[in-house]
């Protein structure tokens, strides 16, 4: 029986230059260099999973950086120069890049410097139904009004709309991660509609304030609707138009949802744990 060649993906000339001939893409040119969506990075040649977004970090080097690999997915080999360590896909030997240790860039003290062209990406699919995401100041207060609304089955406070994977509360507050404090609402559409949720959102915070809500000031306190499908987008934009027709100068942004990172446990259901009420969110009727 004749040996059969592996059924690998067809490569372009440049992909072959990097993956087969062990070339390197120019720094800062790869599509995954500044890419921080949640998901899995796979081998361009054989589709094997190699890295997860949770291990990706900004190495400030011009190439995607990871401080760990999926177990067994990547193998190491001394480079031809005898100094560097090459990394390859363990399944098909595709050239990925090089690995460096001792740079102290992360706690794991490892940097997989990978060519974007050696990778594909499989995103985590954001549920398009029964999930709503709102940012309107301190997420404690936003959650307070949604948590016990009939039809709401779950609430989670967290961070979204930024550029860092899995940020901490301190990082969101004191560094430029770009995230908003937000609430993710899971709901039963047979009991409450997205429009009812969105109306409540616009009535429990002041949508005319820019990068603040009451005494809380900063871009993390901005007013923003993160839609998961076009229907949510259209409803949010319709309600904003209604408010503007009624004289409100609305500052609320309407943005496609990206990764939602859960906040630390002590932030979840904060006012219920403390048996208190919000200091900066007051329900105000704004719709007929």
PDB file of N, CA and C in Angstrom, residues 76-126:
ATOM      1  N   UNK A  76       9.348  21.752  21.026  1.00  0.00           N
ATOM      2  CA  UNK A  76      10.502  22.646  20.926  1.00  0.00           C
ATOM      3  C   UNK A  76      11.669  21.954  20.223  1.00  0.00           C
ATOM      4  N   UNK A  77      12.483  22.782  19.562  1.00  0.00           N
ATOM      5  CA  UNK A  77      13.628  22.249  18.828  1.00  0.00           C
ATOM      6  C   UNK A  77      14.696  23.338  18.771  1.00  0.00           C
ATOM      7  N   UNK A  78      15.928  22.977  19.017  1.00  0.00           N
ATOM      8  CA  UNK A  78      17.005  23.962  18.933  1.00  0.00           C
ATOM      9  C   UNK A  78      17.100  24.501  17.512  1.00  0.00           C
ATOM     10  N   UNK A  79      17.148  25.814  17.393  1.00  0.00           N
ATOM     11  CA  UNK A  79      17.186  26.456  16.077  1.00  0.00           C
ATOM     12  C   UNK A  79      18.527  26.182  15.391  1.00  0.00           C
ATOM     13  N   UNK A  80      18.593  26.421  14.087  1.00  0.00           N
ATOM     14  CA  UNK A  80      19.827  26.208  13.335  1.00  0.00           C
ATOM     15  C   UNK A  80      20.961  27.093  13.828  1.00  0.00           C
ATOM     16  N   UNK A  81      20.603  28.251  14.419  1.00  0.00           N
ATOM     17  CA  UNK A  81      21.665  29.132  14.913  1.00  0.00           C
ATOM     18  C   UNK A  81      22.273  28.611  16.218  1.00  0.00           C
ATOM     19  N   UNK A  82      21.687  27.555  16.783  1.00  0.00           N
ATOM     20  CA  UNK A  82      22.218  26.950  17.993  1.00  0.00           C
ATOM     21  C   UNK A  82      21.959  27.737  19.256  1.00  0.00           C
ATOM     22  N   UNK A  83      21.251  28.866  19.153  1.00  0.00           N
ATOM     23  CA  UNK A  83      21.011  29.726  20.317  1.00  0.00           C
ATOM     24  C   UNK A  83      19.530  29.783  20.686  1.00  0.00           C
ATOM     25  N   UNK A  84      18.680  29.962  19.703  1.00  0.00           N
ATOM     26  CA  UNK A  84      17.258  30.114  19.981  1.00  0.00           C
ATOM     27  C   UNK A  84      16.557  28.754  19.960  1.00  0.00           C
ATOM     28  N   UNK A  85      15.340  28.759  20.528  1.00  0.00           N
ATOM     29  CA  UNK A  85      14.541  27.533  20.547  1.00  0.00           C
ATOM     30  C   UNK A  85      13.319  27.720  19.663  1.00  0.00           C
ATOM     31  N   UNK A  86      13.231  26.921  18.616  1.00  0.00           N
ATOM     32  CA  UNK A  86      12.097  26.985  17.695  1.00  0.00           C
ATOM     33  C   UNK A  86      10.904  26.263  18.314  1.00  0.00           C
ATOM     34  N   UNK A  87       9.692  26.750  18.020  1.00  0.00           N
ATOM     35  CA  UNK A  87       8.476  26.039  18.418  1.00  0.00           C
ATOM     36  C   UNK A  87       7.714  25.629  17.162  1.00  0.00           C
ATOM     37  N   UNK A  88       7.189  24.388  17.204  1.00  0.00           N
ATOM     38  CA  UNK A  88       6.487  23.810  16.065  1.00  0.00           C
ATOM     39  C   UNK A  88       5.196  23.165  16.539  1.00  0.00           C
ATOM     40  N   UNK A  89       4.234  23.081  15.628  1.00  0.00           N
ATOM     41  CA  UNK A  89       3.013  22.333  15.906  1.00  0.00           C
ATOM     42  C   UNK A  89       3.394  20.874  16.110  1.00  0.00           C
ATOM     43  N   UNK A  90       2.966  20.293  17.212  1.00  0.00           N
ATOM     44  CA  UNK A  90       3.334  18.916  17.514  1.00  0.00           C
ATOM     45  C   UNK A  90       2.686  17.920  16.560  1.00  0.00           C
ATOM     46  N   UNK A  91       1.625  18.335  15.894  1.00  0.00           N
ATOM     47  CA  UNK A  91       0.920  17.417  14.997  1.00  0.00           C
ATOM     48  C   UNK A  91       1.494  17.393  13.585  1.00  0.00           C
ATOM     49  N   UNK A  92       1.885  18.564  13.073  1.00  0.00           N
ATOM     50  CA  UNK A  92       2.297  18.615  11.660  1.00  0.00           C
ATOM     51  C   UNK A  92       3.651  19.266  11.430  1.00  0.00           C
ATOM     52  N   UNK A  93       4.343  19.668  12.511  1.00  0.00           N
ATOM     53  CA  UNK A  93       5.671  20.288  12.416  1.00  0.00           C
ATOM     54  C   UNK A  93       5.650  21.665  11.763  1.00  0.00           C
ATOM     55  N   UNK A  94       4.500  22.314  11.708  1.00  0.00           N
ATOM     56  CA  UNK A  94       4.453  23.676  11.173  1.00  0.00           C
ATOM     57  C   UNK A  94       5.278  24.600  12.046  1.00  0.00           C
ATOM     58  N   UNK A  95       6.099  25.427  11.412  1.00  0.00           N
ATOM     59  CA  UNK A  95       6.912  26.402  12.151  1.00  0.00           C
ATOM     60  C   UNK A  95       5.993  27.484  12.716  1.00  0.00           C
ATOM     61  N   UNK A  96       6.075  27.707  14.026  1.00  0.00           N
ATOM     62  CA  UNK A  96       5.248  28.720  14.682  1.00  0.00           C
ATOM     63  C   UNK A  96       6.040  29.969  15.011  1.00  0.00           C
ATOM     64  N   UNK A  97       7.259  29.803  15.494  1.00  0.00           N
ATOM     65  CA  UNK A  97       8.083  30.937  15.901  1.00  0.00           C
ATOM     66  C   UNK A  97       9.160  30.457  16.844  1.00  0.00           C
ATOM     67  N   UNK A  98       9.388  31.213  17.930  1.00  0.00           N
ATOM     68  CA  UNK A  98      10.408  30.844  18.902  1.00  0.00           C
ATOM     69  C   UNK A  98       9.879  31.071  20.315  1.00  0.00           C
ATOM     70  N   UNK A  99      10.497  30.386  21.280  1.00  0.00           N
ATOM     71  CA  UNK A  99      10.104  30.539  22.673  1.00  0.00           C
ATOM     72  C   UNK A  99      11.276  31.113  23.458  1.00  0.00           C
ATOM     73  N   UNK A 100      10.956  32.029  24.383  1.00  0.00           N
ATOM     74  CA  UNK A 100      11.981  32.692  25.181  1.00  0.00           C
ATOM     75  C   UNK A 100      11.615  32.585  26.653  1.00  0.00           C
ATOM     76  N   UNK A 101      12.616  32.417  27.493  1.00  0.00           N
ATOM     77  CA  UNK A 101      12.405  32.325  28.935  1.00  0.00           C
ATOM     78  C   UNK A 101      13.303  33.326  29.648  1.00  0.00           C
ATOM     79  N   UNK A 102      12.890  33.700  30.867  1.00  0.00           N
ATOM     80  CA  UNK A 102      13.719  34.589  31.678  1.00  0.00           C
ATOM     81  C   UNK A 102      13.503  36.061  31.425  1.00  0.00           C
ATOM     82  N   UNK A 103      12.447  36.428  30.698  1.00  0.00           N
ATOM     83  CA  UNK A 103      12.198  37.852  30.417  1.00  0.00           C
ATOM     84  C   UNK A 103      11.349  38.519  31.501  1.00  0.00           C
ATOM     85  N   UNK A 104      10.737  37.715  32.357  1.00  0.00           N
ATOM     86  CA  UNK A 104       9.921  38.218  33.481  1.00  0.00           C
ATOM     87  C   UNK A 104       8.767  39.102  33.010  1.00  0.00           C
ATOM     88  N   UNK A 105       8.133  38.716  31.908  1.00  0.00           N
ATOM     89  CA  UNK A 105       6.995  39.477  31.390  1.00  0.00           C
ATOM     90  C   UNK A 105       5.678  39.019  32.007  1.00  0.00           C
ATOM     91  N   UNK A 106       5.620  37.762  32.425  1.00  0.00           N
ATOM     92  CA  UNK A 106       4.444  37.232  33.112  1.00  0.00           C
ATOM     93  C   UNK A 106       4.923  36.352  34.264  1.00  0.00           C
ATOM     94  N   UNK A 107       3.994  35.921  35.089  1.00  0.00           N
ATOM     95  CA  UNK A 107       4.350  35.068  36.218  1.00  0.00           C
ATOM     96  C   UNK A 107       4.975  33.757  35.761  1.00  0.00           C
ATOM     97  N   UNK A 108       4.567  33.273  34.584  1.00  0.00           N
ATOM     98  CA  UNK A 108       5.118  32.010  34.081  1.00  0.00           C
ATOM     99  C   UNK A 108       6.514  32.189  33.474  1.00  0.00           C
ATOM    100  N   UNK A 109       6.899  33.445  33.215  1.00  0.00           N
ATOM    101  CA  UNK A 109       8.256  33.769  32.758  1.00  0.00           C
ATOM    102  C   UNK A 109       8.625  33.091  31.443  1.00  0.00           C
ATOM    103  N   UNK A 110       7.610  32.927  30.580  1.00  0.00           N
ATOM    104  CA  UNK A 110       7.798  32.292  29.269  1.00  0.00           C
ATOM    105  C   UNK A 110       7.095  33.139  28.221  1.00  0.00           C
ATOM    106  N   UNK A 111       7.690  33.254  27.046  1.00  0.00           N
ATOM    107  CA  UNK A 111       7.024  33.957  25.932  1.00  0.00           C
ATOM    108  C   UNK A 111       7.145  33.136  24.660  1.00  0.00           C
ATOM    109  N   UNK A 112       6.021  32.602  24.196  1.00  0.00           N
ATOM    110  CA  UNK A 112       5.958  31.994  22.877  1.00  0.00           C
ATOM    111  C   UNK A 112       5.730  33.128  21.886  1.00  0.00           C
ATOM    112  N   UNK A 113       6.726  33.412  21.083  1.00  0.00           N
ATOM    113  CA  UNK A 113       6.649  34.483  20.081  1.00  0.00           C
ATOM    114  C   UNK A 113       6.239  33.836  18.759  1.00  0.00           C
ATOM    115  N   UNK A 114       4.984  34.041  18.361  1.00  0.00           N
ATOM    116  CA  UNK A 114       4.393  33.256  17.278  1.00  0.00           C
ATOM    117  C   UNK A 114       4.034  34.147  16.090  1.00  0.00           C
ATOM    118  N   UNK A 115       4.261  33.660  14.895  1.00  0.00           N
ATOM    119  CA  UNK A 115       3.830  34.364  13.700  1.00  0.00           C
ATOM    120  C   UNK A 115       2.309  34.254  13.549  1.00  0.00           C
ATOM    121  N   UNK A 116       1.641  35.373  13.334  1.00  0.00           N
ATOM    122  CA  UNK A 116       0.196  35.332  13.109  1.00  0.00           C
ATOM    123  C   UNK A 116      -0.166  34.440  11.933  1.00  0.00           C
ATOM    124  N   UNK A 117       0.688  34.466  10.909  1.00  0.00           N
ATOM    125  CA  UNK A 117       0.380  33.721   9.688  1.00  0.00           C
ATOM    126  C   UNK A 117       0.405  32.211   9.930  1.00  0.00           C
ATOM    127  N   UNK A 118       0.980  31.779  11.045  1.00  0.00           N
ATOM    128  CA  UNK A 118       0.988  30.356  11.374  1.00  0.00           C
ATOM    129  C   UNK A 118      -0.294  29.919  12.074  1.00  0.00           C
ATOM    130  N   UNK A 119      -1.183  30.879  12.344  1.00  0.00           N
ATOM    131  CA  UNK A 119      -2.352  30.613  13.172  1.00  0.00           C
ATOM    132  C   UNK A 119      -3.668  30.885  12.466  1.00  0.00           C
ATOM    133  N   UNK A 120      -4.691  30.181  12.902  1.00  0.00           N
ATOM    134  CA  UNK A 120      -6.082  30.560  12.680  1.00  0.00           C
ATOM    135  C   UNK A 120      -6.698  30.795  14.053  1.00  0.00           C
ATOM    136  N   UNK A 121      -7.895  31.354  14.084  1.00  0.00           N
ATOM    137  CA  UNK A 121      -8.528  31.660  15.375  1.00  0.00           C
ATOM    138  C   UNK A 121      -9.977  31.219  15.366  1.00  0.00           C
ATOM    139  N   UNK A 122     -10.381  30.526  16.421  1.00  0.00           N
ATOM    140  CA  UNK A 122     -11.771  30.111  16.595  1.00  0.00           C
ATOM    141  C   UNK A 122     -12.346  30.851  17.803  1.00  0.00           C
ATOM    142  N   UNK A 123     -13.207  31.849  17.579  1.00  0.00           N
ATOM    143  CA  UNK A 123     -13.726  32.639  18.698  1.00  0.00           C
ATOM    144  C   UNK A 123     -14.744  31.877  19.527  1.00  0.00           C
ATOM    145  N   UNK A 124     -14.878  32.289  20.767  1.00  0.00           N
ATOM    146  CA  UNK A 124     -15.986  31.818  21.586  1.00  0.00           C
ATOM    147  C   UNK A 124     -17.229  32.551  21.102  1.00  0.00           C
ATOM    148  N   UNK A 125     -18.232  31.816  20.715  1.00  0.00           N
ATOM    149  CA  UNK A 125     -19.433  32.428  20.171  1.00  0.00           C
ATOM    150  C   UNK A 125     -20.277  33.007  21.305  1.00  0.00           C
ATOM    151  N   UNK A 126     -20.527  34.303  21.211  1.00  0.00           N
ATOM    152  CA  UNK A 126     -21.396  34.955  22.189  1.00  0.00           C
ATOM    153  C   UNK A 126     -22.839  34.567  21.893  1.00  0.00           C
TER     154      UNK A 126
END
